[in-house]
mmCIF file of C-alpha atoms and ligand atoms in Angstrom:
data_model
loop_
_atom_site.group_PDB
_atom_site.id
_atom_site.type_symbol
_atom_site.label_atom_id
_atom_site.label_comp_id
_atom_site.label_asym_id
_atom_site.label_seq_id
_atom_site.Cartn_x
_atom_site.Cartn_y
_atom_site.Cartn_z
ATOM 1 C CA MET A 1 -14.260 -14.038 13.732
ATOM 2 C CA THR A 2 -16.551 -12.350 11.161
ATOM 3 C CA ASP A 3 -16.995 -13.779 7.670
ATOM 4 C CA VAL A 4 -16.620 -10.950 5.143
ATOM 5 C CA PRO A 5 -18.075 -11.747 1.683
ATOM 6 C CA ALA A 6 -15.029 -11.792 -0.599
ATOM 7 C CA HIS A 7 -13.317 -13.478 -3.538
ATOM 8 C CA PRO A 8 -12.709 -16.378 -3.789
ATOM 9 C CA PHE A 9 -14.706 -17.190 -0.616
ATOM 10 C CA PRO A 10 -15.532 -15.398 2.686
ATOM 11 C CA TYR A 11 -12.576 -13.722 4.413
ATOM 12 C CA PRO A 12 -12.177 -14.615 8.107
ATOM 13 C CA PHE A 13 -11.934 -11.123 9.672
ATOM 14 C CA ALA A 14 -10.344 -11.264 13.126
ATOM 15 C CA GLU A 15 -11.294 -8.227 15.243
ATOM 16 C CA GLY A 16 -8.489 -7.222 17.594
ATOM 17 C CA LYS A 17 -5.874 -8.981 15.473
ATOM 18 C CA THR A 18 -6.254 -6.978 12.257
ATOM 19 C CA ALA A 19 -4.364 -3.916 11.024
ATOM 20 C CA LEU A 20 -5.050 -1.759 7.970
ATOM 21 C CA VAL A 21 -2.023 -1.313 5.695
ATOM 22 C CA VAL A 22 -2.186 1.697 3.369
ATOM 23 C CA ILE A 23 0.566 1.412 0.796
ATOM 24 C CA ASP A 24 2.351 4.475 -0.625
ATOM 25 C CA MET A 25 -0.473 7.038 -0.907
ATOM 26 C CA GLN A 26 2.274 9.573 -1.672
ATOM 27 C CA ARG A 27 2.248 12.777 -3.666
ATOM 28 C CA ASP A 28 5.092 11.404 -5.816
ATOM 29 C CA PHE A 29 2.800 8.657 -7.144
ATOM 30 C CA ILE A 30 -0.537 10.473 -7.140
ATOM 31 C CA GLU A 31 0.072 14.159 -7.931
ATOM 32 C CA HIS A 32 1.286 15.820 -11.101
ATOM 33 C CA GLY A 33 5.043 16.483 -11.207
ATOM 34 C CA GLY A 34 6.019 13.429 -9.145
ATOM 35 C CA PHE A 35 7.852 10.170 -9.822
ATOM 36 C CA GLY A 36 4.807 8.413 -11.270
ATOM 37 C CA GLU A 37 4.256 11.100 -13.851
ATOM 38 C CA SER A 38 8.005 11.274 -14.635
ATOM 39 C CA LEU A 39 7.632 7.678 -15.848
ATOM 40 C CA GLY A 40 4.889 8.749 -18.256
ATOM 41 C CA ASN A 41 1.914 7.571 -16.205
ATOM 42 C CA ASP A 42 -1.588 9.051 -15.895
ATOM 43 C CA VAL A 43 -1.641 9.892 -12.181
ATOM 44 C CA ASP A 44 -5.328 10.893 -12.188
ATOM 45 C CA ARG A 45 -6.239 7.199 -12.180
ATOM 46 C CA LEU A 46 -4.629 6.902 -8.739
ATOM 47 C CA ALA A 47 -6.092 10.156 -7.384
ATOM 48 C CA ALA A 48 -9.583 8.736 -8.003
ATOM 49 C CA ILE A 49 -9.298 6.224 -5.117
ATOM 50 C CA VAL A 50 -8.368 8.807 -2.466
ATOM 51 C CA PRO A 51 -11.982 9.183 -1.185
ATOM 52 C CA THR A 52 -12.361 5.413 -0.737
ATOM 53 C CA VAL A 53 -9.014 5.143 1.062
ATOM 54 C CA VAL A 54 -10.164 7.976 3.334
ATOM 55 C CA ASP A 55 -13.425 6.066 4.046
ATOM 56 C CA LEU A 56 -11.394 2.988 4.940
ATOM 57 C CA LEU A 57 -9.091 5.004 7.208
ATOM 58 C CA THR A 58 -12.141 6.581 8.864
ATOM 59 C CA LEU A 59 -13.674 3.153 9.535
ATOM 60 C CA PHE A 60 -10.489 1.841 11.198
ATOM 61 C CA ARG A 61 -10.107 5.085 13.175
ATOM 62 C CA GLU A 62 -13.731 4.924 14.383
ATOM 63 C CA LYS A 63 -13.142 1.362 15.542
ATOM 64 C CA GLY A 64 -9.769 2.153 17.128
ATOM 65 C CA TRP A 65 -8.108 -0.559 15.039
ATOM 66 C CA PRO A 66 -4.385 -0.239 14.167
ATOM 67 C CA ILE A 67 -3.232 1.448 10.975
ATOM 68 C CA VAL A 68 0.087 1.181 9.128
ATOM 69 C CA HIS A 69 1.005 3.684 6.395
ATOM 70 C CA THR A 70 3.978 3.037 4.119
ATOM 71 C CA ARG A 71 6.029 5.424 2.008
ATOM 72 C CA GLU A 72 8.417 4.278 -0.708
ATOM 73 C CA CYS A 73 11.417 6.549 -0.255
ATOM 74 C CA HIS A 74 15.165 6.659 0.169
ATOM 75 C CA LEU A 75 17.806 8.182 2.387
ATOM 76 C CA PRO A 76 19.088 11.560 1.108
ATOM 77 C CA ASP A 77 22.456 9.987 0.136
ATOM 78 C CA LEU A 78 20.554 7.270 -1.784
ATOM 79 C CA SER A 79 22.660 4.597 -0.054
ATOM 80 C CA ASP A 80 19.525 2.447 0.175
ATOM 81 C CA CYS A 81 18.641 2.890 -3.515
ATOM 82 C CA PRO A 82 20.604 0.378 -5.592
ATOM 83 C CA PRO A 83 21.632 1.430 -9.111
ATOM 84 C CA ALA A 84 19.502 -1.475 -10.345
ATOM 85 C CA LYS A 85 16.492 0.505 -9.117
ATOM 86 C CA ARG A 86 17.624 4.071 -9.821
ATOM 87 C CA ASP A 87 18.766 3.409 -13.386
ATOM 88 C CA ARG A 88 15.681 1.409 -14.381
ATOM 89 C CA GLY A 89 13.362 2.750 -17.068
ATOM 90 C CA ASN A 90 13.597 6.022 -18.938
ATOM 91 C CA PRO A 91 11.983 8.616 -16.677
ATOM 92 C CA SER A 92 12.215 12.356 -17.315
ATOM 93 C CA LEU A 93 13.502 12.624 -13.715
ATOM 94 C CA ARG A 94 15.211 9.887 -11.689
ATOM 95 C CA ILE A 95 14.897 9.039 -7.984
ATOM 96 C CA GLY A 96 16.833 11.673 -6.013
ATOM 97 C CA GLU A 97 16.607 14.358 -8.683
ATOM 98 C CA GLU A 98 14.944 17.688 -7.971
ATOM 99 C CA GLY A 99 11.351 17.980 -9.171
ATOM 100 C CA PRO A 100 8.517 20.422 -8.516
ATOM 101 C CA MET A 101 7.830 18.680 -5.158
ATOM 102 C CA GLY A 102 11.482 18.372 -4.090
ATOM 103 C CA ARG A 103 13.818 15.420 -4.593
ATOM 104 C CA LEU A 104 11.887 12.461 -6.004
ATOM 105 C CA LEU A 105 11.199 9.663 -3.491
ATOM 106 C CA VAL A 106 13.672 11.044 -0.955
ATOM 107 C CA ARG A 107 12.744 10.993 2.739
ATOM 108 C CA GLY A 108 11.613 14.398 3.910
ATOM 109 C CA SER A 109 10.823 15.757 0.442
ATOM 110 C CA PRO A 110 7.266 17.121 0.093
ATOM 111 C CA GLY A 111 6.637 14.738 -2.806
ATOM 112 C CA ALA A 112 7.602 11.675 -0.787
ATOM 113 C CA ASP A 113 4.993 12.498 1.854
ATOM 114 C CA PHE A 114 1.367 11.386 1.854
ATOM 115 C CA VAL A 115 -1.324 13.172 -0.116
ATOM 116 C CA PRO A 116 -2.896 15.416 2.543
ATOM 117 C CA ALA A 117 -6.203 13.494 2.725
ATOM 118 C CA CYS A 118 -4.320 10.275 3.561
ATOM 119 C CA ALA A 119 -1.868 11.720 6.100
ATOM 120 C CA ALA A 120 -1.147 9.583 9.166
ATOM 121 C CA ASN A 121 -2.703 10.539 12.484
ATOM 122 C CA PRO A 122 -0.621 10.619 15.680
ATOM 123 C CA GLY A 123 -0.147 7.086 17.002
ATOM 124 C CA GLU A 124 -0.470 5.399 13.600
ATOM 125 C CA ILE A 125 2.537 3.476 12.318
ATOM 126 C CA VAL A 126 4.500 5.063 9.448
ATOM 127 C CA ILE A 127 7.002 2.850 7.624
ATOM 128 C CA ASP A 128 9.534 4.305 5.190
ATOM 129 C CA LYS A 129 10.511 1.470 2.878
ATOM 130 C CA PRO A 130 13.273 1.469 0.263
ATOM 131 C CA GLY A 131 11.778 -1.434 -1.681
ATOM 132 C CA LYS A 132 8.484 -2.257 -3.275
ATOM 133 C CA GLY A 133 7.593 -4.638 -0.446
ATOM 134 C CA MET A 134 6.838 -3.334 3.068
ATOM 135 C CA PHE A 135 9.017 -5.909 4.880
ATOM 136 C CA TRP A 136 12.348 -5.478 3.062
ATOM 137 C CA ASN A 137 14.725 -3.425 5.242
ATOM 138 C CA THR A 138 11.964 -2.217 7.611
ATOM 139 C CA PRO A 139 10.953 -3.014 11.220
ATOM 140 C CA VAL A 140 7.285 -3.662 10.347
ATOM 141 C CA HIS A 141 7.205 -7.430 10.923
ATOM 142 C CA GLN A 142 8.422 -7.054 14.500
ATOM 143 C CA MET A 143 6.027 -4.142 15.115
ATOM 144 C CA LEU A 144 3.039 -6.189 13.930
ATOM 145 C CA GLN A 145 4.102 -9.226 15.957
ATOM 146 C CA GLN A 146 4.504 -7.090 19.095
ATOM 147 C CA ARG A 147 0.877 -5.930 18.671
ATOM 148 C CA GLY A 148 -0.465 -9.463 18.131
ATOM 149 C CA ILE A 149 -1.526 -8.718 14.550
ATOM 150 C CA THR A 150 -2.254 -11.806 12.426
ATOM 151 C CA HIS A 151 -4.557 -10.349 9.753
ATOM 152 C CA LEU A 152 -3.918 -7.434 7.349
ATOM 153 C CA VAL A 153 -6.345 -5.414 5.229
ATOM 154 C CA PHE A 154 -4.587 -3.762 2.267
ATOM 155 C CA ALA A 155 -5.213 -0.564 0.295
ATOM 156 C CA GLY A 156 -3.049 1.857 -1.681
ATOM 157 C CA VAL A 157 -0.958 2.068 -4.820
ATOM 158 C CA THR A 158 0.016 0.591 -7.098
ATOM 159 C CA THR A 159 -1.914 -2.668 -7.102
ATOM 160 C CA GLU A 160 0.501 -4.829 -9.067
ATOM 161 C CA VAL A 161 3.730 -3.286 -7.733
ATOM 162 C CA CYS A 162 3.993 -2.240 -4.067
ATOM 163 C CA VAL A 163 0.594 -3.546 -2.951
ATOM 164 C CA GLN A 164 0.994 -6.971 -4.497
ATOM 165 C CA THR A 165 4.649 -7.276 -3.417
ATOM 166 C CA SER A 166 3.721 -6.353 0.171
ATOM 167 C CA MET A 167 0.803 -8.800 0.194
ATOM 168 C CA ARG A 168 3.045 -11.591 -1.057
ATOM 169 C CA GLU A 169 5.668 -10.789 1.589
ATOM 170 C CA ALA A 170 2.935 -10.700 4.268
ATOM 171 C CA ASN A 171 1.381 -13.957 3.090
ATOM 172 C CA ASP A 172 4.771 -15.693 3.268
ATOM 173 C CA ARG A 173 5.124 -14.449 6.867
ATOM 174 C CA GLY A 174 1.785 -16.006 7.833
ATOM 175 C CA PHE A 175 -0.505 -12.956 7.747
ATOM 176 C CA VAL A 176 -4.059 -13.512 6.471
ATOM 177 C CA CYS A 177 -4.525 -10.786 3.856
ATOM 178 C CA LEU A 178 -7.526 -9.000 2.331
ATOM 179 C CA LEU A 179 -7.303 -6.424 -0.485
ATOM 180 C CA ILE A 180 -9.973 -3.712 -0.722
ATOM 181 C CA GLU A 181 -10.611 -3.626 -4.462
ATOM 182 C CA ASP A 182 -11.761 -0.008 -4.846
ATOM 183 C CA ALA A 183 -9.159 1.316 -2.389
ATOM 184 C CA THR A 184 -6.277 0.246 -4.622
ATOM 185 C CA GLU A 185 -5.327 1.350 -8.139
ATOM 186 C CA SER A 186 -2.779 0.947 -10.877
ATOM 187 C CA TYR A 187 -1.655 3.196 -13.714
ATOM 188 C CA PHE A 188 -2.808 0.287 -15.921
ATOM 189 C CA ALA A 189 -6.392 -0.996 -15.556
ATOM 190 C CA GLU A 190 -5.481 -4.400 -16.956
ATOM 191 C CA PHE A 191 -2.612 -4.833 -14.456
ATOM 192 C CA LYS A 192 -4.930 -4.075 -11.523
ATOM 193 C CA ALA A 193 -7.435 -6.653 -12.730
ATOM 194 C CA ALA A 194 -4.699 -9.229 -13.343
ATOM 195 C CA ALA A 195 -3.094 -8.607 -9.937
ATOM 196 C CA ILE A 196 -6.406 -9.170 -8.139
ATOM 197 C CA ARG A 197 -6.920 -12.372 -10.121
ATOM 198 C CA MET A 198 -3.383 -13.568 -9.263
ATOM 199 C CA ILE A 199 -3.832 -12.765 -5.568
ATOM 200 C CA THR A 200 -7.177 -14.551 -5.220
ATOM 201 C CA ALA A 201 -6.572 -17.489 -7.593
ATOM 202 C CA GLN A 202 -6.031 -21.064 -6.494
ATOM 203 C CA GLY A 203 -8.084 -20.720 -3.332
ATOM 204 C CA ALA A 204 -6.701 -17.323 -2.167
ATOM 205 C CA ILE A 205 -3.085 -18.306 -2.782
ATOM 206 C CA VAL A 206 -1.948 -14.817 -1.699
ATOM 207 C CA GLY A 207 -5.173 -13.472 -0.202
ATOM 208 C CA TRP A 208 -8.784 -12.363 -0.617
ATOM 209 C CA SER A 209 -10.398 -9.299 -2.230
ATOM 210 C CA THR A 210 -13.649 -7.416 -1.705
ATOM 211 C CA PRO A 211 -15.091 -3.927 -2.325
ATOM 212 C CA PHE A 212 -15.030 -1.357 0.504
ATOM 213 C CA ALA A 213 -18.834 -1.287 0.964
ATOM 214 C CA THR A 214 -18.956 -5.063 1.427
ATOM 215 C CA PHE A 215 -16.137 -4.941 3.971
ATOM 216 C CA ALA A 216 -17.675 -2.013 5.851
ATOM 217 C CA ASN A 217 -21.150 -3.590 6.005
ATOM 218 C CA ALA A 218 -19.706 -6.821 7.350
ATOM 219 C CA VAL A 219 -17.496 -5.352 10.063
ATOM 220 C CA ARG A 220 -19.937 -2.623 11.163
HETATM 221 C C1 C5J B 1 5.882 1.913 -7.875
HETATM 222 C C2 C5J B 1 4.527 1.623 -5.916
HETATM 223 N N1 C5J B 1 4.877 1.621 -8.713
HETATM 224 N N2 C5J B 1 4.240 2.206 -4.760
HETATM 225 N N3 C5J B 1 5.671 2.016 -6.543
HETATM 226 O O1 C5J B 1 6.985 2.124 -8.324
HETATM 227 O O2 C5J B 1 3.781 0.802 -6.400
#
C-alpha cells in the first residue's frame, strides 16, 4: 500500500488491485458537432484535459496496470435509451439523430467513439454504458471482481455527471476511489469544483482527489 497525497487525506493506493477508469472521452462530448455541443456547451473546456488523460493512460500502460474505458452510447434501435433521457433538455440534435459525426451517442457511430488520443489499446476493457453511471446495465462489476480489483482511479468527462455518478456507484459497491483532478473536466467550472468538494467532503464520503503529478510522483 502506497500513501498518495490527496484530499481530504492520503489515498491508500493498492498496487495490483487498482484499475484506471477513463469515463466517456468520446468525440460526441469533446469535439465540435457532437452531443455536448448540441446542448449548447463549450466543448473546448473538455478538449483541454486530453493531454493529462493521455499521461495517465501512459503511466498505467507502462506499469501494466488494468484500464477500463467507458462510452456513453445506445443501441441503434434506442431500446436502451428511455424517453425520459432522450426527450430531456432542448438540444439542437437529440440522441440517435444524424449529426456531422453520425448518429449522436449511438454505438458504432464515429462520434460515439473515443477521441483518437484516448483510444483503447488491445486488451483494455471497453464498456458501453446506456446510463450516466458505469455499473447500470453493464458487466463491469463482475469484470472488476474477476480481476481482484478493489481500488479505482477515475478520469474523464464530465466531472459532475458521468464521473461523479460512476464514482458514487463504485463507492456503494465497496471500491476505494480516487479522482485525478486535472484529468477530469466539466462544461461548467463551478460544477467541477463543487463535484470534487462533494466527493471528498465528510472524510472522503465518496472518494479522494489529487492532481496527476502528485499521483504519478507517489506511484512511480
Ligand atoms: C453527460 C457524461 N454529461 N459523460 N455525459 O451527459 O458526463
